[in-house]
PDB file of C-alpha atoms in Angstrom:
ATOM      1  CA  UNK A 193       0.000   0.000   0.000  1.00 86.00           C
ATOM      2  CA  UNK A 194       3.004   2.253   0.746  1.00 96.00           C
ATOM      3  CA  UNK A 195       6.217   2.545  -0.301  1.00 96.00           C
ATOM      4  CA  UNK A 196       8.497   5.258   1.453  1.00 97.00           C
ATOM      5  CA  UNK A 197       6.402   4.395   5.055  1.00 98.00           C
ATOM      6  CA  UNK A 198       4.658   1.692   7.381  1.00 98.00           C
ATOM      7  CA  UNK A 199       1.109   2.272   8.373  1.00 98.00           C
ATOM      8  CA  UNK A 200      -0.360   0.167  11.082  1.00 97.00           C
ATOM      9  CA  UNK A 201      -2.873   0.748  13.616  1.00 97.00           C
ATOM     10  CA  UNK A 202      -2.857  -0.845  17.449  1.00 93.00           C
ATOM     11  CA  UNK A 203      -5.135  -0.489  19.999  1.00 91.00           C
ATOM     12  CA  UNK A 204      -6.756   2.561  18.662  1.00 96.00           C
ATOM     13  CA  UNK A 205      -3.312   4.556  17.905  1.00 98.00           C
ATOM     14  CA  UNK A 206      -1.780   4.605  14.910  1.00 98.00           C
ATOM     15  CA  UNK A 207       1.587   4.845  13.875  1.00 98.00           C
ATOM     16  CA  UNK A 208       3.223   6.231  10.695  1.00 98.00           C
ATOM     17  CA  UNK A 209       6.870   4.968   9.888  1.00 98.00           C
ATOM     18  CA  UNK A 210       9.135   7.006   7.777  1.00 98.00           C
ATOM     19  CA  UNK A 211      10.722   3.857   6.253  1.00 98.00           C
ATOM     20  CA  UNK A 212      13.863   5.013   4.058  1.00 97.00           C
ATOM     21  CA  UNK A 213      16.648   4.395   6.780  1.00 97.00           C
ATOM     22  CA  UNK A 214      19.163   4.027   4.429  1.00 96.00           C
ATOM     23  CA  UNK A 215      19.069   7.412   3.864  1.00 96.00           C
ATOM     24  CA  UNK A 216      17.886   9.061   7.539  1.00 97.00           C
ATOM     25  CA  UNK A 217      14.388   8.938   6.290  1.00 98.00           C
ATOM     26  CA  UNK A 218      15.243  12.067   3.936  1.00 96.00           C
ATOM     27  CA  UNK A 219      11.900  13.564   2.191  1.00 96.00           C
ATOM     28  CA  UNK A 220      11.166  12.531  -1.691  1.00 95.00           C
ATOM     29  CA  UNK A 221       7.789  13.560  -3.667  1.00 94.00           C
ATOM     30  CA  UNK A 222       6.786  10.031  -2.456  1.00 96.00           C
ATOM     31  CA  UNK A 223       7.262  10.281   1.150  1.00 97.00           C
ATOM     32  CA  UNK A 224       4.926  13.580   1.565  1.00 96.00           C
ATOM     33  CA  UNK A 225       2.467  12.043  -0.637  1.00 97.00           C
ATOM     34  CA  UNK A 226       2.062   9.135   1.341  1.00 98.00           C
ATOM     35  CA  UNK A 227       1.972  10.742   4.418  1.00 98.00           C
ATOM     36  CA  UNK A 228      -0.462  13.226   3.074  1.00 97.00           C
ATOM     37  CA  UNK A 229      -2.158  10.258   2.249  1.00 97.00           C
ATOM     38  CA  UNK A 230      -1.963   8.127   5.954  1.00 98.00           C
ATOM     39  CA  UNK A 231      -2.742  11.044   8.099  1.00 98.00           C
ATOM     40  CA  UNK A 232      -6.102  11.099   5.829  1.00 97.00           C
ATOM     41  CA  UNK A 233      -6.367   7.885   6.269  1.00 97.00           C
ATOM     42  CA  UNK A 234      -6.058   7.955   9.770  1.00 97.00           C
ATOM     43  CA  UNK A 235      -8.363  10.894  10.159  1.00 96.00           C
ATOM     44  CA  UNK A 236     -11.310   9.041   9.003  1.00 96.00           C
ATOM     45  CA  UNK A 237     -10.711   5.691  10.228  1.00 96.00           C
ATOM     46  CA  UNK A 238     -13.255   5.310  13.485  1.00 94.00           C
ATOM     47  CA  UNK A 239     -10.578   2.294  15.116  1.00 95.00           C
ATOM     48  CA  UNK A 240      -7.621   5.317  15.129  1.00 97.00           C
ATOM     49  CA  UNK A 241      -8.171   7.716  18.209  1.00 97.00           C
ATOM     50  CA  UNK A 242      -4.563   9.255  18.094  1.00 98.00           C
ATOM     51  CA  UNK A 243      -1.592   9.487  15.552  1.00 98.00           C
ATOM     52  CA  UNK A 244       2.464   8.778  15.902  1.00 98.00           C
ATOM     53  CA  UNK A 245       5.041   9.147  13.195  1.00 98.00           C
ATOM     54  CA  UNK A 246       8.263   8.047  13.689  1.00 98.00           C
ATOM     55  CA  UNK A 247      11.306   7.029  11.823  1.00 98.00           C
ATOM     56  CA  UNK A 248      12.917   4.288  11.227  1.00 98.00           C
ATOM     57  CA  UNK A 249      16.666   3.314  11.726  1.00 97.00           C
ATOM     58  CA  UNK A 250      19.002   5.418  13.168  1.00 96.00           C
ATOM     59  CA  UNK A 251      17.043   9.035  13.365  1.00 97.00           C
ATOM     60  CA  UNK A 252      13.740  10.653  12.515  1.00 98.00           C
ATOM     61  CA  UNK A 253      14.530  12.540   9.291  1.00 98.00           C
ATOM     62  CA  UNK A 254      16.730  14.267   7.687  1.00 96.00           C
ATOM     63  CA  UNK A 255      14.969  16.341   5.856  1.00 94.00           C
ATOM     64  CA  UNK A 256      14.822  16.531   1.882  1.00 92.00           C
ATOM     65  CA  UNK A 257      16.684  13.896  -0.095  1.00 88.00           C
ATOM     66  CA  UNK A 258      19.099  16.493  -2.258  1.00 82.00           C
ATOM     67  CA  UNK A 259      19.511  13.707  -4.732  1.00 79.00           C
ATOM     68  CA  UNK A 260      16.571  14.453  -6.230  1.00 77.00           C
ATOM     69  CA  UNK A 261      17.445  18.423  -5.785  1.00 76.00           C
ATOM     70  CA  UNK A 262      18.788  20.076  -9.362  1.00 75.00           C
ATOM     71  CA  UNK A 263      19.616  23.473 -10.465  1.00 75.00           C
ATOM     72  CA  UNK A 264      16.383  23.441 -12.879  1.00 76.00           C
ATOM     73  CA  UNK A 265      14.132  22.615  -9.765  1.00 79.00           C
ATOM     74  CA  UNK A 266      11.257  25.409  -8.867  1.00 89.00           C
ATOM     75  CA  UNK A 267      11.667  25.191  -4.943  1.00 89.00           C
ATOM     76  CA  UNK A 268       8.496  27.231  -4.553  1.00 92.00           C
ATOM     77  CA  UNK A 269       6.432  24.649  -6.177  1.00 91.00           C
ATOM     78  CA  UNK A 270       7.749  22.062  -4.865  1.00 90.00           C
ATOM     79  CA  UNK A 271       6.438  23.284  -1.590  1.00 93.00           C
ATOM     80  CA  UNK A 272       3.222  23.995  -2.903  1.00 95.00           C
ATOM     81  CA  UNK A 273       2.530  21.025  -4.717  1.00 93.00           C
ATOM     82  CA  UNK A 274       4.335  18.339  -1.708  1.00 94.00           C
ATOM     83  CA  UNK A 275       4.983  20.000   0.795  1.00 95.00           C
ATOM     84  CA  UNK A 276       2.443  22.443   2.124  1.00 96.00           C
ATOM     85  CA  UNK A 277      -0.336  19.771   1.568  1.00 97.00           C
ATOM     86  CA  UNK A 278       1.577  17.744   3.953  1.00 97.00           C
ATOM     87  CA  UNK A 279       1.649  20.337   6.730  1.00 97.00           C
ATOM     88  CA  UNK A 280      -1.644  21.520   6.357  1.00 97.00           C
ATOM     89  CA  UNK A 281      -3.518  17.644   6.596  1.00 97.00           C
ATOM     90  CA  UNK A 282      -1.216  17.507  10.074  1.00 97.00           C
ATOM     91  CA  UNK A 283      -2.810  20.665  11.094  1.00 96.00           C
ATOM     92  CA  UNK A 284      -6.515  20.349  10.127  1.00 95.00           C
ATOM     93  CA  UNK A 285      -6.189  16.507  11.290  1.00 97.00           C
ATOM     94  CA  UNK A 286      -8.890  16.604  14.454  1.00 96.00           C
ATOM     95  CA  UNK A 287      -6.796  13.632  16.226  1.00 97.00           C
ATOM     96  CA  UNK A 288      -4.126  14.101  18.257  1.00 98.00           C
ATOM     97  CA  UNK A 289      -0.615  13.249  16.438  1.00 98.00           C
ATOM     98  CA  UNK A 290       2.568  12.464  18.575  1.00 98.00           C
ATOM     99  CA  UNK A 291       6.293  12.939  16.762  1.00 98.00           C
ATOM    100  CA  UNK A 292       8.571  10.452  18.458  1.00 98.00           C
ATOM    101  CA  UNK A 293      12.005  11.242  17.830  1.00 98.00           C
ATOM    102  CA  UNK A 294      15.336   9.968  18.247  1.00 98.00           C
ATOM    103  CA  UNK A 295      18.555  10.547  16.357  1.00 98.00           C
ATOM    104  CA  UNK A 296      18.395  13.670  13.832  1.00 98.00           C
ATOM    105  CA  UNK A 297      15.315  15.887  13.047  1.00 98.00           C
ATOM    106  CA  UNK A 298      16.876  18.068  10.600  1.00 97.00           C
ATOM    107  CA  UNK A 299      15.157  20.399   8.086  1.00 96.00           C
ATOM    108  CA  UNK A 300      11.932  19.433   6.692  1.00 96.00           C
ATOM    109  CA  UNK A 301      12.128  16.830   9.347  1.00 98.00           C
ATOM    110  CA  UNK A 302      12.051  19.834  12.088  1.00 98.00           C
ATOM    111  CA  UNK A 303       9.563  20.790  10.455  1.00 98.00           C
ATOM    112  CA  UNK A 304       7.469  17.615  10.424  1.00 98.00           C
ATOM    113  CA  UNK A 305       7.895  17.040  14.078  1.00 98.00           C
ATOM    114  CA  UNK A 306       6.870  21.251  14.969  1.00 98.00           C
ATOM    115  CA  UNK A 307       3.766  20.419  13.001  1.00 98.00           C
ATOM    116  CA  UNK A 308       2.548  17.934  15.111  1.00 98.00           C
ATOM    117  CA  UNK A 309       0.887  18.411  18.198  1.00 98.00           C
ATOM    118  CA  UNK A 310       3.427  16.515  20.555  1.00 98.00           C
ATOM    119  CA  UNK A 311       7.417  16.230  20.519  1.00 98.00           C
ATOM    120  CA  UNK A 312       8.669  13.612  22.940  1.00 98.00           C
ATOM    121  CA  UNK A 313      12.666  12.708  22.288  1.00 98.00           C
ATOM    122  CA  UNK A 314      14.673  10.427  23.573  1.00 98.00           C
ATOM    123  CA  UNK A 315      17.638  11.685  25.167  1.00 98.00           C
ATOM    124  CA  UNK A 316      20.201  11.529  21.962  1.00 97.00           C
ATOM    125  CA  UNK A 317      18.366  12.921  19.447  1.00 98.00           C
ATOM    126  CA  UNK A 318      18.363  16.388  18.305  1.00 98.00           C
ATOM    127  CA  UNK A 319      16.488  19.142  16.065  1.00 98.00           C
ATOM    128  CA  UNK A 320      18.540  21.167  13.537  1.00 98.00           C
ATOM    129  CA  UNK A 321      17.420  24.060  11.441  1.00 96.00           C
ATOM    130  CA  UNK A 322      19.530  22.939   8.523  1.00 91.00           C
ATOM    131  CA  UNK A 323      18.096  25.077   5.848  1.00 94.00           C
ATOM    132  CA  UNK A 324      20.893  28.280   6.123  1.00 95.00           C
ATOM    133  CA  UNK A 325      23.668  25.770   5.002  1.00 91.00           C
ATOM    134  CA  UNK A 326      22.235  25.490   1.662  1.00 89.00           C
ATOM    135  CA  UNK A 327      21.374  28.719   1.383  1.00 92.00           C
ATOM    136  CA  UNK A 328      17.616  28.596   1.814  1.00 93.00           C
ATOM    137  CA  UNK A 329      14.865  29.705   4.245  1.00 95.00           C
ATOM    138  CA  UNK A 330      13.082  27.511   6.776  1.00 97.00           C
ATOM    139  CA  UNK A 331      10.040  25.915   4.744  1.00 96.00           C
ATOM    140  CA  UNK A 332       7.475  23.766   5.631  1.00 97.00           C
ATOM    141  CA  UNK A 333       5.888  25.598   7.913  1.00 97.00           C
ATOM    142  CA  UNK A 334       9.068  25.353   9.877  1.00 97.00           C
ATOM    143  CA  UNK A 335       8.916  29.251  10.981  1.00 98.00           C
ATOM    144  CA  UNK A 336       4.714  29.515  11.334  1.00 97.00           C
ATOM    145  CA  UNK A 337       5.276  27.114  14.359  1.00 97.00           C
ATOM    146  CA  UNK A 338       8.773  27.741  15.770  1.00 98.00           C
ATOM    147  CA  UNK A 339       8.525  31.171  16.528  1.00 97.00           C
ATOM    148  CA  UNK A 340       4.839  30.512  18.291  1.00 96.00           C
ATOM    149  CA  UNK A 341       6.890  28.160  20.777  1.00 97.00           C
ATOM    150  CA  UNK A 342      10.928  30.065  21.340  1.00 98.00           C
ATOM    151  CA  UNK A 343       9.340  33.612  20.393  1.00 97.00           C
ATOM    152  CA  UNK A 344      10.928  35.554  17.268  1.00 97.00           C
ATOM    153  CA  UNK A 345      14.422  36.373  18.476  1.00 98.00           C
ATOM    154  CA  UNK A 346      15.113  32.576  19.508  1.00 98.00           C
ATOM    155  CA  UNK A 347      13.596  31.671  16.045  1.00 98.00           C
ATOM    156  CA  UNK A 348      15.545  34.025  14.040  1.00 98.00           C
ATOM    157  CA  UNK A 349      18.946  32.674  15.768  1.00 98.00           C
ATOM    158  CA  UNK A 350      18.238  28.999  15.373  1.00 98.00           C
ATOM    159  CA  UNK A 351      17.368  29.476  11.703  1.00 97.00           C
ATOM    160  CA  UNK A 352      20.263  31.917  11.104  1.00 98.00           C
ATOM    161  CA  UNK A 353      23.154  29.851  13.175  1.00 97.00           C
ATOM    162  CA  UNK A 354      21.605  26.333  11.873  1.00 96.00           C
ATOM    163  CA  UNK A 355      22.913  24.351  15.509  1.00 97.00           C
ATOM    164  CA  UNK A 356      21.610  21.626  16.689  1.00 97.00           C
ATOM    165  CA  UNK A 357      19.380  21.432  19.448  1.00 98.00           C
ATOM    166  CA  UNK A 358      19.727  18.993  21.961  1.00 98.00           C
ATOM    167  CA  UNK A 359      16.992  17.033  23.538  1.00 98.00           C
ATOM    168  CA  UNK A 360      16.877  18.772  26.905  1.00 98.00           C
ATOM    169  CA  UNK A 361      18.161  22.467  25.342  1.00 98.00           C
ATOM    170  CA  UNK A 362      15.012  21.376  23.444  1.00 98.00           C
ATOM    171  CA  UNK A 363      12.732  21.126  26.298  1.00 98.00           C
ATOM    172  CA  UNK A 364      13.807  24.275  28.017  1.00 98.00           C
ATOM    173  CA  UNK A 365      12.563  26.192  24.806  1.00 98.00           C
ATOM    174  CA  UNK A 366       9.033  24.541  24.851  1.00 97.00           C
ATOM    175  CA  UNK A 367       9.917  22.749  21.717  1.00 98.00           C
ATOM    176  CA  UNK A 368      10.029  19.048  23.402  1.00 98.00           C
ATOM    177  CA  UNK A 369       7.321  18.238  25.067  1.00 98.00           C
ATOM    178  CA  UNK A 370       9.007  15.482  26.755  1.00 98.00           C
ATOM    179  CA  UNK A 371      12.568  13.886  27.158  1.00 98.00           C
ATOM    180  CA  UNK A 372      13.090  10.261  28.132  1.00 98.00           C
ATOM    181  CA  UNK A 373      15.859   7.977  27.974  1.00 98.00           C
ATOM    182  CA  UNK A 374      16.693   6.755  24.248  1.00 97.00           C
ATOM    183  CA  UNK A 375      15.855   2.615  25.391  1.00 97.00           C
ATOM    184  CA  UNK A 376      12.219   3.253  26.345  1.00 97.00           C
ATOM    185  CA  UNK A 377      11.458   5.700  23.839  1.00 98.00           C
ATOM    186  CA  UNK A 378       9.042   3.381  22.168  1.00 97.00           C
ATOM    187  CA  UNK A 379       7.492   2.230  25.223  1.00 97.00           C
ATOM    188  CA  UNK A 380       7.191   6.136  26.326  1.00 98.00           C
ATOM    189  CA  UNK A 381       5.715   7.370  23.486  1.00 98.00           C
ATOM    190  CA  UNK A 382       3.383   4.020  23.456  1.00 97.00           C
ATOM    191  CA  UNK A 383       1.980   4.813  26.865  1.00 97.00           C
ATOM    192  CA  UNK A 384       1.788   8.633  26.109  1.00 98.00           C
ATOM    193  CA  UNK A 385      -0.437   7.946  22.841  1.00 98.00           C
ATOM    194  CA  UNK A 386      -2.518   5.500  24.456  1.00 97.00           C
ATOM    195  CA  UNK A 387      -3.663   8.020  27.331  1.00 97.00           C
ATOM    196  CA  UNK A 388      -3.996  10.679  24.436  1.00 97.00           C
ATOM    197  CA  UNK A 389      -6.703   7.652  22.507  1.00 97.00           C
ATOM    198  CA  UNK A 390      -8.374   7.023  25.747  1.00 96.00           C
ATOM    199  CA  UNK A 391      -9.665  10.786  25.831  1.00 97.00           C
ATOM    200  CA  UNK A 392     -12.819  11.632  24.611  1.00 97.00           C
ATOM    201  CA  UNK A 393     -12.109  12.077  20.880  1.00 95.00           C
ATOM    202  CA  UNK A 394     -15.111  14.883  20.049  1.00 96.00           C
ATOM    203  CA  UNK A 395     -13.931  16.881  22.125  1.00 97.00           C
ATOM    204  CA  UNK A 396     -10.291  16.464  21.821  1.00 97.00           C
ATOM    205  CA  UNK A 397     -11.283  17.141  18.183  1.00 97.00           C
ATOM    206  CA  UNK A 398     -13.057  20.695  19.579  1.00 97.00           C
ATOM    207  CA  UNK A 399     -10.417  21.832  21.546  1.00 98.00           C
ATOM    208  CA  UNK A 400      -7.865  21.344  18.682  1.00 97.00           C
ATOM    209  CA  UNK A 401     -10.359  23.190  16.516  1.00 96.00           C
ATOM    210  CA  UNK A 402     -10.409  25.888  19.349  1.00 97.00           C
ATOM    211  CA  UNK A 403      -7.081  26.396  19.453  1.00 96.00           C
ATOM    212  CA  UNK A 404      -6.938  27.176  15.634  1.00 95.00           C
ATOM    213  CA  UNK A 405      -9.550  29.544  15.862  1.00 96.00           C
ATOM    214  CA  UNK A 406      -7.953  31.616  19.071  1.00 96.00           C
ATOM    215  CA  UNK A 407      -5.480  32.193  16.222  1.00 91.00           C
ATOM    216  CA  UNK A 408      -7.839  33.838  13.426  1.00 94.00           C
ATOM    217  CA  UNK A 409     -10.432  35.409  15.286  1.00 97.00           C
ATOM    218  CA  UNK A 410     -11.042  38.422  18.031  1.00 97.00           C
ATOM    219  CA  UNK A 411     -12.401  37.719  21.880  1.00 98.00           C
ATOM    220  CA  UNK A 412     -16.085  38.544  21.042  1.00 98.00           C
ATOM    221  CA  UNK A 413     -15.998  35.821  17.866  1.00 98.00           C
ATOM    222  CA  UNK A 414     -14.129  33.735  19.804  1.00 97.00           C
ATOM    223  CA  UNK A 415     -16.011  33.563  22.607  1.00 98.00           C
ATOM    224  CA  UNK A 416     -19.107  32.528  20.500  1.00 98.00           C
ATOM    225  CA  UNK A 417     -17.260  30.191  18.575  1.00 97.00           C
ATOM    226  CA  UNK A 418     -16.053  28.011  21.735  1.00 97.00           C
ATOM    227  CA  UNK A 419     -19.916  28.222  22.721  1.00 98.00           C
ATOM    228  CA  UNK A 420     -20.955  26.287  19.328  1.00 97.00           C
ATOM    229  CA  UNK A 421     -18.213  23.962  20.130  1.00 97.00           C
ATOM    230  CA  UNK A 422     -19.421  23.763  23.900  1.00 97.00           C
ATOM    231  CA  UNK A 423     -22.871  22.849  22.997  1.00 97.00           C
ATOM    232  CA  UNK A 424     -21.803  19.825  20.508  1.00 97.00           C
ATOM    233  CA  UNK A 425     -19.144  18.453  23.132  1.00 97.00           C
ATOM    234  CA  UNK A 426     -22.381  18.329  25.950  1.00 97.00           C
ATOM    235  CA  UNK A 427     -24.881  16.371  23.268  1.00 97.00           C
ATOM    236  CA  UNK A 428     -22.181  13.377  22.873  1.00 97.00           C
ATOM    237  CA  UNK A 429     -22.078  10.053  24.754  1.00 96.00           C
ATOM    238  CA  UNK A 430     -18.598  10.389  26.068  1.00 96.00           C
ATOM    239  CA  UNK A 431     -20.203  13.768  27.896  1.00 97.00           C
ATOM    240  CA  UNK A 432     -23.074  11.767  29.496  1.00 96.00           C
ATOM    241  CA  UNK A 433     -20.133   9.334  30.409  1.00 95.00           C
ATOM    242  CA  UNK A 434     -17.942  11.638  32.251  1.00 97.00           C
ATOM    243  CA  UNK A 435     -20.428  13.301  34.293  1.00 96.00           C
ATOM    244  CA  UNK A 436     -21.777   9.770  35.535  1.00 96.00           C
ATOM    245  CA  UNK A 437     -18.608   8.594  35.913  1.00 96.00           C
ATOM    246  CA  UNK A 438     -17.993  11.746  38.458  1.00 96.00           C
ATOM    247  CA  UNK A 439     -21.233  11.035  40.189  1.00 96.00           C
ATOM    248  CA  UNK A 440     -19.945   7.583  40.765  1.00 96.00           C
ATOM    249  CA  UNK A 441     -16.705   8.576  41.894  1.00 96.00           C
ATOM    250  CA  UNK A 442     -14.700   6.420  39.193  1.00 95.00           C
ATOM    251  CA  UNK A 443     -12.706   7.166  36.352  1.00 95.00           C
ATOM    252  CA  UNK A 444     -14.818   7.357  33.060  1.00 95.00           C
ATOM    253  CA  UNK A 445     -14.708   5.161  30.170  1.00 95.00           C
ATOM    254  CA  UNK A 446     -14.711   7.557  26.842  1.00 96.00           C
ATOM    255  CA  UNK A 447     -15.945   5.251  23.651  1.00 91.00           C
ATOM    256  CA  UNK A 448     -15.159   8.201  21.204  1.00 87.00           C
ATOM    257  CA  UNK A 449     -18.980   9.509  19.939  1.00 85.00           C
TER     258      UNK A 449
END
C-alpha cells in the first residue's frame, strides 16, 4: 500500500513509519504524498483515536533527499505542490498526532515534528534548522510554528546559526514536550499515545479546533465560537459518560462519539 512508510494501527493509535533508513528517512515527492495520504487515512478511520510518526533506523529525518534536488528545480512549487499539503492535513487533522524522535530531526524533518501536536525525544536525538547551510529559508511551515513556541528572536537565531538542538536544550525552549531515555522511547511514546486515545475524541477534536480559531479570530468571535463547540461536546455520549462517571466517583470510560 506504501512505499516510502509503514502504516499500522494498534489499539486505537496509529503509527506512521518514515521507512527510508538508508538514507535518515530524507523527504522525496513520495514520502509527503504518502503521508499526506496516511494522516487522511487515519483521520477518518473510526478504530484510530490518536496518531504517531516516527522514523525508522538510526534518526527521525533528515529532511529533503538532495539527490533528487537540481539546479532546474522550482523550490516554490515544490512546496506547494508536496509540501504544504503535507503540513496543512497535520494541522486540520482533528486527532491528536505524537512525533517520536530519536537521532536527527533536521530540516523538513524539524519541520514535520513542529507540526505535530506533541514532541517527545529520547535523550540523543536532536532538532537542527539545517536550511541556512544550503542557502535557503526555513520551509514547511518550519517558521509559522517555531517562533509561536521560542518567540521571534530565539527563532531568528536557530534558523540563522543552523545548531543543533539537543533534547533537553530542546525542552527548556518549549519545543520538546518530553525527554526520556533513548531505550524506552518506544514504550514512552506508546503509553503517552494510548492516554492521548483514551480521551474523549469529540472533544479532543473541539479543543484542537479551538485552538486554531484563538489564532484567526477576536475575543467577542471567539467567545461565540467556543460556545458552538461547547454545545456539541455536551450532546455526545462520552459527555453523558464523564459526568456519571464523576457522580460515581470512578474514572470514566470515553468510547469516542
Amino acid at each position: 500500500m506504501y512505499e516510502s512508510i509503514k502504516y499500522e494501527v494498534n489499539n486505537t493509535v496509529c503509527v506512521i513509519t518514515l521507512n527510508r533508513p538508508e538514507a535518515l528517512n530524507a523527504f522525496t515527492s513520495t514520502m509527503n504524498k504518502e503521508i499526506t495520504k496516511a494522516i487522511k487515512t487515519a483521520e477518518g478511520s473510526d478504530e484510530v483515536r490518536c496518531i504517531v510518526i516516527k522514523g525508522a533506523g538510526k534518526g527521525f529525518c533528515s529532511g529533503q533527499d538532495l539527490s533528487e534536488v537540481d539546479n532546474s528545480m522550482d523550490h516554490g512549487e515544490i512546496l506547494r505542490s508536496l509540501y504544504g499539503p503535507m503540513v496543512k492535513k497535520i494541522r486540520e487533522c482533528e486527532k491528536p498526532i505524537v512525533a517520536a524522535i530519536h537521532g536527527a530531526a533536521a530540516g523538513a524533518g524539524f519541520s514535520l515534528a513542529l507540526a505535530c501536536d506533541f514532541r517527545i525525544m529520547a535523550e540523543k536525538s536532536f532538532f537542527m534548522n539545517a536550511f541556512i547551510q544550503v542557502g535557503l529559508i526555513p520551509d514547511s511551515g518550519n517558521l509559522y510554528y517555531l517562533r509561536r513556541l521560542v518567540g521571534d528572536a530565539k527563532a531568528l537565531e536557530i534558523s540563522l546559526f543552523g545548531e543543533r538542538i539537543l533534547s533537553h536544550d530542546a525542552l527548556k525552549l518549549g519545543i520538546a514536550t518530553k525527554v526520556v531515555p533513548n531505550e524506552s522511547l518506544e514504550e514512552e511514546v506508546l503509553n503517552y499515545a494510548t492516554r492521548l486515545a483514551s480521551l474523549p475524541t469529540k472533544a479532543v477534536a473541539l479543543t484542537k479546533r479551538a485552538l486554531r480559531a484563538a489564532d484567526e479570530l477576536e475575543l467577542s468571535d471567539f467567545l461565540e465560537y467556543e460556545a458552538q463547540g461547547q454545545r456539541i461536546a455536551g450532546l455526545t455520549a462520552d459527555h453523558q459518560e464523564g459526568i456519571k462517571a464523576f457522580m460515581e466517583k470512578r474514572k470514566p470510560v470515553f468510547i469516542g462519539n
